Coordinates of C-alpha atoms and ligand atoms in Angstrom, one line a residue:
X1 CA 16.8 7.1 7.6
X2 CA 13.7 5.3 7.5
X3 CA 14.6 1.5 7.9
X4 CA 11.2 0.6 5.4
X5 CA 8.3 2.1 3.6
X6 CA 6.2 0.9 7.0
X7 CA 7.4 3.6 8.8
X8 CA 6.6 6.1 5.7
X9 CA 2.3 5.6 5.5
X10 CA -0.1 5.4 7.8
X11 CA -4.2 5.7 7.2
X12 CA -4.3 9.7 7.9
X13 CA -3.1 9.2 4.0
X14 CA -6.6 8.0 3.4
X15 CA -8.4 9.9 5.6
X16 CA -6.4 13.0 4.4
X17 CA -7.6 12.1 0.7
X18 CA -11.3 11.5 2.3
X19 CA -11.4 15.0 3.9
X20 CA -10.1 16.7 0.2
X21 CA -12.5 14.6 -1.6
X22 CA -15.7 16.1 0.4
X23 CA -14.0 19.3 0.6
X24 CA -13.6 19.4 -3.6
X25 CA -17.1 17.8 -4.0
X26 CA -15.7 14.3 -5.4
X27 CA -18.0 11.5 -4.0
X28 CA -15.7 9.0 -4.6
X29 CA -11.6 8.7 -5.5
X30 CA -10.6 5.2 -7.3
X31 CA -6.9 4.4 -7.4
X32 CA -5.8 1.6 -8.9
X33 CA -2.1 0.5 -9.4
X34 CA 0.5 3.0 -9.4
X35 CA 1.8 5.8 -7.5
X36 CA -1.1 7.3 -6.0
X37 CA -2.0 3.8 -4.7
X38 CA 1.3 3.4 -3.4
X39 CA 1.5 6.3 -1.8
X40 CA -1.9 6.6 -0.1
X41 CA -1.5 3.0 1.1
X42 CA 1.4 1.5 0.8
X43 CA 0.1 -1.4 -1.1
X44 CA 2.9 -1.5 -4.1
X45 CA 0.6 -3.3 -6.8
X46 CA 1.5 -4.4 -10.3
X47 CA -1.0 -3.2 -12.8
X48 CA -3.2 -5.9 -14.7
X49 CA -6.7 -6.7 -15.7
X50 CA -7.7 -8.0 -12.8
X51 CA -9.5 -4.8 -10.8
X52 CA -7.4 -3.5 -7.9
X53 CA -8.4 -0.9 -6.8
X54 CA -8.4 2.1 -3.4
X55 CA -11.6 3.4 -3.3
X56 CA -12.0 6.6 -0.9
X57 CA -15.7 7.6 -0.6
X58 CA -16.3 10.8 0.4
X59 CA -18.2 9.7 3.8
X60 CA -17.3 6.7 5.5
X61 CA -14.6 3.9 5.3
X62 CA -12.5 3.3 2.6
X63 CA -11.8 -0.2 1.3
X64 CA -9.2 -1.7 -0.9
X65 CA -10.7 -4.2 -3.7
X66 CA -8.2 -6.9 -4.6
X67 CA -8.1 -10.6 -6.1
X68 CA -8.4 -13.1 -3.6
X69 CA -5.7 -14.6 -4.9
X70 CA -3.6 -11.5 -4.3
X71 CA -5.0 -10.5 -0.7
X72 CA -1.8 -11.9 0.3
X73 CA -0.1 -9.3 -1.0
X74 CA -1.2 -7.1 0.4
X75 CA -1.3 -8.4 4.2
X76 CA 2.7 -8.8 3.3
X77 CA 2.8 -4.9 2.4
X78 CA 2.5 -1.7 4.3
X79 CA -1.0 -1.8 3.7
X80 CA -1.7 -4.9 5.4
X81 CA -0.9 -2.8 9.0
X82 CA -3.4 0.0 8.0
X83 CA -6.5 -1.9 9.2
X84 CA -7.9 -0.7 5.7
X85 CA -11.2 -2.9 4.6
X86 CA -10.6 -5.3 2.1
X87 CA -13.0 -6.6 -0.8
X88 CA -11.2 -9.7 -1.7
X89 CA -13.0 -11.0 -5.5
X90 CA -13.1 -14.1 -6.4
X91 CA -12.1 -15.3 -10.6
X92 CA -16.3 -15.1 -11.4
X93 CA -17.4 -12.1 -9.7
X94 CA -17.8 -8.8 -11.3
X95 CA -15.3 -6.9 -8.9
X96 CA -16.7 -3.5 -10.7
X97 CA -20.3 -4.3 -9.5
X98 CA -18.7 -5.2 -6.4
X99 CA -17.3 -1.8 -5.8
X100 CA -20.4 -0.4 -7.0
X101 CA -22.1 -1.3 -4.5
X102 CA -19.9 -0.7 -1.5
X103 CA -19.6 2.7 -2.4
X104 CA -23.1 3.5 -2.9
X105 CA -23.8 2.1 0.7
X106 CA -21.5 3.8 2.0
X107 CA -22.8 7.2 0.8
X108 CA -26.4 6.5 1.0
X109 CA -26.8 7.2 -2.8
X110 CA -25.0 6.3 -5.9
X111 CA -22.2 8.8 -6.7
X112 CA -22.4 11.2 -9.2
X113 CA -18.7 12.5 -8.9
X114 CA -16.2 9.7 -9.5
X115 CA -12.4 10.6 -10.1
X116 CA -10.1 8.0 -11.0
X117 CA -6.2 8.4 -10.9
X118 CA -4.8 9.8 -13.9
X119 CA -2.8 6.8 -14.9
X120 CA -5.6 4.2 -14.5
X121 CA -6.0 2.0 -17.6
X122 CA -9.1 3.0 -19.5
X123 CA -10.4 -0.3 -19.3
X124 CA -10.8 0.2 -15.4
X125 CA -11.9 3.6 -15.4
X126 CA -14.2 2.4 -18.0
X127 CA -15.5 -0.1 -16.2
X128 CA -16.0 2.0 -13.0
X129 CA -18.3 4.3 -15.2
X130 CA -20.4 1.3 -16.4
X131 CA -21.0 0.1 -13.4
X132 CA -22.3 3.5 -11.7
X133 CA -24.4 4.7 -14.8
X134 CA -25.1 8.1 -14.3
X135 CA -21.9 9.2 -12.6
X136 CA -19.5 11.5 -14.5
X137 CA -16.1 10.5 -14.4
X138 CA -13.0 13.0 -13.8
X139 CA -9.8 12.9 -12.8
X140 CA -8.3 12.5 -9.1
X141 CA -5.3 14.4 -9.8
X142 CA -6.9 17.8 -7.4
X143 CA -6.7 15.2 -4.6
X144 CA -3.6 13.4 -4.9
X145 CA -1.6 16.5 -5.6
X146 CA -2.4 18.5 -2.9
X147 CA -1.0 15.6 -0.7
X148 CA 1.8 14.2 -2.6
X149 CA 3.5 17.8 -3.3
X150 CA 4.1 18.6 0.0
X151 CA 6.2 15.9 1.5
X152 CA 7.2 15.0 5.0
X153 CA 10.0 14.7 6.8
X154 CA 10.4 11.5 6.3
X155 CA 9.7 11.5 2.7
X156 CA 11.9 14.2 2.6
X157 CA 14.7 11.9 3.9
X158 CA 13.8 9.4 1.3
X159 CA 14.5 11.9 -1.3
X160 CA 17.9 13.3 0.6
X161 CA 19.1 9.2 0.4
X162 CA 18.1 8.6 -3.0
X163 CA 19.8 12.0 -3.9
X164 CA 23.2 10.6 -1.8
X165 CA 22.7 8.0 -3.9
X166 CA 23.3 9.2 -7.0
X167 CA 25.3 11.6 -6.3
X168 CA 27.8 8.0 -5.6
X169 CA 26.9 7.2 -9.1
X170 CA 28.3 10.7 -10.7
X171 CA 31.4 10.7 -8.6
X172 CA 32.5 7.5 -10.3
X173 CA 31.8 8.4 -13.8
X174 CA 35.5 9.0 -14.8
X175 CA 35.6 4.8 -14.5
X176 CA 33.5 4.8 -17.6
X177 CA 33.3 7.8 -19.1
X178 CA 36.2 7.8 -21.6
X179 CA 37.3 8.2 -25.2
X180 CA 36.6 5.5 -27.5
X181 CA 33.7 4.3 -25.6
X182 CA 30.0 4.1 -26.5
X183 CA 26.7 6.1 -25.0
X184 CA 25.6 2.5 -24.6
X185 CA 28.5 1.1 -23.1
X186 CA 28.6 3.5 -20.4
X187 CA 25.1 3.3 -19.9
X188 CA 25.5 -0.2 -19.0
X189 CA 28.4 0.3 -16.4
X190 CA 26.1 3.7 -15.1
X191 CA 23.3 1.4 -14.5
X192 CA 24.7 -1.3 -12.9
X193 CA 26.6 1.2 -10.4
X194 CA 22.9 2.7 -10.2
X195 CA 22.1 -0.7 -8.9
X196 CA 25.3 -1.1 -6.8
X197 CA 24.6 2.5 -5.0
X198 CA 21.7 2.0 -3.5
X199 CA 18.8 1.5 -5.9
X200 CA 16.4 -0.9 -6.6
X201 CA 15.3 0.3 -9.8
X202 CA 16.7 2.0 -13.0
X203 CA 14.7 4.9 -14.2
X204 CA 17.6 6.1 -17.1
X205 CA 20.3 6.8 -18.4
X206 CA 20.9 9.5 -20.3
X207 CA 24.3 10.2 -22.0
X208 CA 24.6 12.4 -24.6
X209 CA 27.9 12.9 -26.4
X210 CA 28.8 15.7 -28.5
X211 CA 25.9 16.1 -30.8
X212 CA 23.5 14.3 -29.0
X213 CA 24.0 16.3 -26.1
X214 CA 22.0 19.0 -27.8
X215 CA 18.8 16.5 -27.7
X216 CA 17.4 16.5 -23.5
X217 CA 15.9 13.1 -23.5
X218 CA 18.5 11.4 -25.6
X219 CA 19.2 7.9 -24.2
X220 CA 22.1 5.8 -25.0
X221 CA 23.4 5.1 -29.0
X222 CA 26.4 3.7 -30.4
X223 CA 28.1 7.3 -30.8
X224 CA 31.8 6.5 -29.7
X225 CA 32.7 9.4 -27.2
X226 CA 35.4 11.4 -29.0
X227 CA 38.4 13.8 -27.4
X228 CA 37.0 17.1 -26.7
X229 CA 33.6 16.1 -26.1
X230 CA 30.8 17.6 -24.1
X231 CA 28.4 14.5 -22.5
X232 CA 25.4 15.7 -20.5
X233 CA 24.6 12.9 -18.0
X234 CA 21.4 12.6 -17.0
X235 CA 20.3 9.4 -14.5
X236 CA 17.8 8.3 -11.7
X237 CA 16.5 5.5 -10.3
X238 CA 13.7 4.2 -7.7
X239 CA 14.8 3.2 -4.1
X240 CA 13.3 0.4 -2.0
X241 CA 10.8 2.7 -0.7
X242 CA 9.8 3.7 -4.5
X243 CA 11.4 7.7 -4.1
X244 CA 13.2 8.9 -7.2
X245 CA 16.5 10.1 -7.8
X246 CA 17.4 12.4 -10.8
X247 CA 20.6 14.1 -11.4
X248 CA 22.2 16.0 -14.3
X249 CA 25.8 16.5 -14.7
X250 CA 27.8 17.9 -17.9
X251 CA 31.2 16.0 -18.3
X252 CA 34.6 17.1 -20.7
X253 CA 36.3 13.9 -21.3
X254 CA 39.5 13.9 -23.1
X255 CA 40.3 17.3 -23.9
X256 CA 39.2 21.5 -22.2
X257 CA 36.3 22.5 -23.6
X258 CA 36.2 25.7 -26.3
X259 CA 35.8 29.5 -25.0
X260 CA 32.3 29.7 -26.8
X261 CA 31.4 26.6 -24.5
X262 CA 32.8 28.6 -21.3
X263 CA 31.4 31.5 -21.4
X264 CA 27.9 29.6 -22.7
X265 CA 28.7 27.3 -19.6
X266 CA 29.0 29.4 -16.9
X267 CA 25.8 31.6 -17.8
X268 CA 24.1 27.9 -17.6
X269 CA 26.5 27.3 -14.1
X270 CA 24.6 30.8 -12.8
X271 CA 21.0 30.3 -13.9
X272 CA 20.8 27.4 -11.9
X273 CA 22.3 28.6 -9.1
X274 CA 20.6 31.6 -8.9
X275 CA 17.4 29.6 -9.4
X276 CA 18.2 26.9 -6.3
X277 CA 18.4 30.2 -4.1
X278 CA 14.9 31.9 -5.2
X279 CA 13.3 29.3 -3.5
X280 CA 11.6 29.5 -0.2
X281 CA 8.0 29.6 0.2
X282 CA 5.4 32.0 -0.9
X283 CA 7.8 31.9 -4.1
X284 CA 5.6 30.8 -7.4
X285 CA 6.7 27.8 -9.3
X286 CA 6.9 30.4 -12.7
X287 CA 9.0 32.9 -10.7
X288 CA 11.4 30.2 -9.8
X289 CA 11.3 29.1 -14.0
X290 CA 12.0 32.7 -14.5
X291 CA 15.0 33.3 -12.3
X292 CA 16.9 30.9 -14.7
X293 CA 15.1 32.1 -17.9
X294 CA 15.7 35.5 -17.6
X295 CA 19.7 35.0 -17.0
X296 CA 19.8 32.6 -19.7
X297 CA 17.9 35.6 -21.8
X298 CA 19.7 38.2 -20.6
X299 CA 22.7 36.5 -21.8
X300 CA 21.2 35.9 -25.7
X301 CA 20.8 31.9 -25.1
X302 CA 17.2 31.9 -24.3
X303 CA 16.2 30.7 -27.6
X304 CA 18.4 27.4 -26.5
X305 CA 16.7 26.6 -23.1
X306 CA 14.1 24.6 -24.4
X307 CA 12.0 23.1 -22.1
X308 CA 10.7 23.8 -18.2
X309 CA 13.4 24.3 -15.5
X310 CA 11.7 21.3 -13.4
X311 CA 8.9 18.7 -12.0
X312 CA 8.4 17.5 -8.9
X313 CA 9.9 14.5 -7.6
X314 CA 8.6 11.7 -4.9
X315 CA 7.2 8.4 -5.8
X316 CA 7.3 9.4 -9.6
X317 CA 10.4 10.9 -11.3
X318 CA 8.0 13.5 -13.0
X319 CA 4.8 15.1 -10.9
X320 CA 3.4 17.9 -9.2
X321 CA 4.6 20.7 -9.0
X322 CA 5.8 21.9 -12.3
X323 CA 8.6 24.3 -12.1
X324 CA 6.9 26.4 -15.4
X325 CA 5.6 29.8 -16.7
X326 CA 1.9 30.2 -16.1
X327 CA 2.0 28.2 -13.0
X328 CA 1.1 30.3 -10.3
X329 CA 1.5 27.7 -7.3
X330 CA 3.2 29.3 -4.6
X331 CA 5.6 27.1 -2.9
X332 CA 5.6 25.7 0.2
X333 CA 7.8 23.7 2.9
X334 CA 7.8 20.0 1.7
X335 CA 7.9 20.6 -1.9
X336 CA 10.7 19.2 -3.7
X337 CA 11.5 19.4 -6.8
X338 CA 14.5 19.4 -10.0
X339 CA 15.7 23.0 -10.6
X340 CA 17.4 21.8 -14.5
X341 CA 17.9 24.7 -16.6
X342 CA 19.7 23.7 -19.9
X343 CA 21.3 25.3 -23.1
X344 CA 21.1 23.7 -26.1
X345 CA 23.0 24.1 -30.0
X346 CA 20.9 21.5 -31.5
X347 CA 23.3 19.4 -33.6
X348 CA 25.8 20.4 -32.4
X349 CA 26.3 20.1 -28.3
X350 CA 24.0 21.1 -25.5
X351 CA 24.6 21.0 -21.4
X352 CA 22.4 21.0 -18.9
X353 CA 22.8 21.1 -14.6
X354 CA 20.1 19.3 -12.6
X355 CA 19.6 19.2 -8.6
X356 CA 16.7 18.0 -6.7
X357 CA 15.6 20.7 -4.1
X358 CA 13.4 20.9 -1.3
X359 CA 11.8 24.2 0.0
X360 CA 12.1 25.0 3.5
X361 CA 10.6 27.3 5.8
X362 CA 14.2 28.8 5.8
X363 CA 14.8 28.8 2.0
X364 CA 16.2 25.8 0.0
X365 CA 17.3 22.4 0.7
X366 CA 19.5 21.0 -2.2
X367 CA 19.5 17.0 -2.2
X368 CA 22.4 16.5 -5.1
X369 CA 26.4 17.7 -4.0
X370 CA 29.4 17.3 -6.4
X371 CA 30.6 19.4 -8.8
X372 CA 28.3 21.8 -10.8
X373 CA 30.6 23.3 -12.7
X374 CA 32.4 21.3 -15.8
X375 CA 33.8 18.4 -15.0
X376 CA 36.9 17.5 -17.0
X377 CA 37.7 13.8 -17.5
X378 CA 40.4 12.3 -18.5
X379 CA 39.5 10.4 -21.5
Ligands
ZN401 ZN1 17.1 14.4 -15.0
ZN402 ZN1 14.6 15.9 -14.0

């Protein structure tokens, strides 16, 4: 593994960006704080009102605008290796004039195509409009997910660490997990293991007991786990090199669970399964959605899987690409992604499996082990 995020970005990131910027007619790409920052340059920012910002002209060098007080920060990072340009600002300048006008002299005319990251704040992208009146603003996303969808190796390494990771996490859960207990209680011991097993970060923790089970992005409540109960476990968190880990296991604690749940189970158990294995490239993101649908059809539950069978994973929990009818995106090697088909009996109790995948040029690479199947605790 990777021993740090150094060894994970280099400036063909940039340039790479550069080349699908001229290629999409873009003249200029603008990220500030976030992911796609991160991820083209290492440079992990926190977001605030004070303009940081990547911007990738179409022709020539791209520079990295940042406080002076902060350039620091970014010698100590990743970034700082690149040889990237920086525009340090100081409290008094106008940083967005500032940009302005390094990016119009590097293209030889003011842009007209300007496409910021798609979690900017307004007020920057905003203030990147003002300050080149007559551009058109738009969003970068094109760009950054034609690079950040397919990963490599070493990304893909991150992922297969963070996935060991939390895969630690679920094989503990009978230490908290049990009867009498609250969602919230065992949230807390789930995080902190998060935390103990390898994370830096937690993203959630789901746990959904009995009823609440039947709700997907149910956190944590005060509902006391009773015998007999069905808890869908759903938890991820960020490692030191900001890739995401998100796994999905359904839990029995106290008690077997009913026939109606078995057979309802194991159509679930299948679906996902036979999902994982459709993958390989050429393979569409909405044929890969409908492997699992059509079982889970087929089998008269359809109306109860409720929601995509999965997103991409990488520096974010949730990106490119989504595993959903009408997209057409055919995979490729590098892609990774959550394969999570669920079933649902709103009110009642719901279940749901959830492993992160990675195509190959061979097939399928699945990042999460342990049990798929129910696992009965003992309460
Ligand atoms: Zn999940
Ligand atoms: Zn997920």
């Amino acid at each position: 593994m990777p021993d740090s995020a150094g060894a994970l970005v280099s400036i063909d990131r940039v340039h790479a960006a550069r080349a699908v910027a001229a290629e999409l007619g873009v003249d200029v790409v603008v990220l500030t704080p976030g992911s796609d920052l991160r991820y083209l340059c290492g440079y992990d920012a926190h977001a605030m009102e004070r303009l940081t910002a990547l911007a990738v002209p179409r022709s020539g060098e791209p520079l990295l605008v940042v406080p002076r007080l902060e350039a620091p920060m970014v010698d100590a990072s990743p970034a700082g290796a690149l040889g990237l340009e920086l525009l340090a600002w100081d409290e008094t300048d106008d940083a967005f004039a500032l940009l302005a006008r390094e990016v119009t002299a590097r293209l030889g005319t003011a842009p007209t195509r300007v496409a910021v990251g798609a979690r900017t704040w307004a007020e920057h992208a905003l203030g990147v409009h003002r300050a080149l009146p007559g551009s058109a603003l738009e969003l970068a996303t094109p760009v950054l997910d034609r690079l950040r969808m397919v990963k490599t190796p070493a990304e893909v390494e991150e992922l297969a660490a963070a996935g060991a990771a939390i895969d630690r996490v679920h094989a503990r859960m009978g230490e908290w997990l049990r009867v009498g207990r609250t969602e919230a209680e065992v949230g807390a011991d789930i995080a902190a293991a998060i935390l103990a097993e390898g994370h830096v970060g937690v993203d959630f923790t789901i746990v959904g007991s009995g009823p609440n089970g039947a709700s997907p992005h149910h956190e944590l409540s005060d509902r006391v786990v009773q015998a007999g109960d069905l808890v869908v476990v759903d938890i991820g968190g960020e490692t030191a090199t900001g890739y995401r880990s998100d796994c999905t296991r359904t839990y029995v604690v106290g008690g077997e669970p009913g026939a109606e749940v078995t057979e309802w189970y194991a159509v679930l158990q299948d679906a996902q399964e036979a999902a994982v294995a459709a993958v390989r490239p050429g393979v569409t993101a909405e044929q890969v959605d409908a492997v699992a649908r059509d079982r889970i059809t087929a089998a008269g539950w359809g109306e109860h899987f409720i929601h995509r069978t999965g997103h991409g994973i990488g520096l974010d929990t949730h990106e490119a690409p989504y595993i959903v009818a009408g997209n057409d995106l055919p995979l490729e090697a590098g892609m990774a992604f959550s394969v999570e088909p669920g079933i649902y009996l709103a009110g009642r109790v719901g279940a749901r499996i959830e492993d992160i995948v990675v195509c190959t040029d061979e097939g399928v690479r699945v990042l999460n082990q342990g049990p798929r199947g129910l696992v009965v605790l003992p309460g």
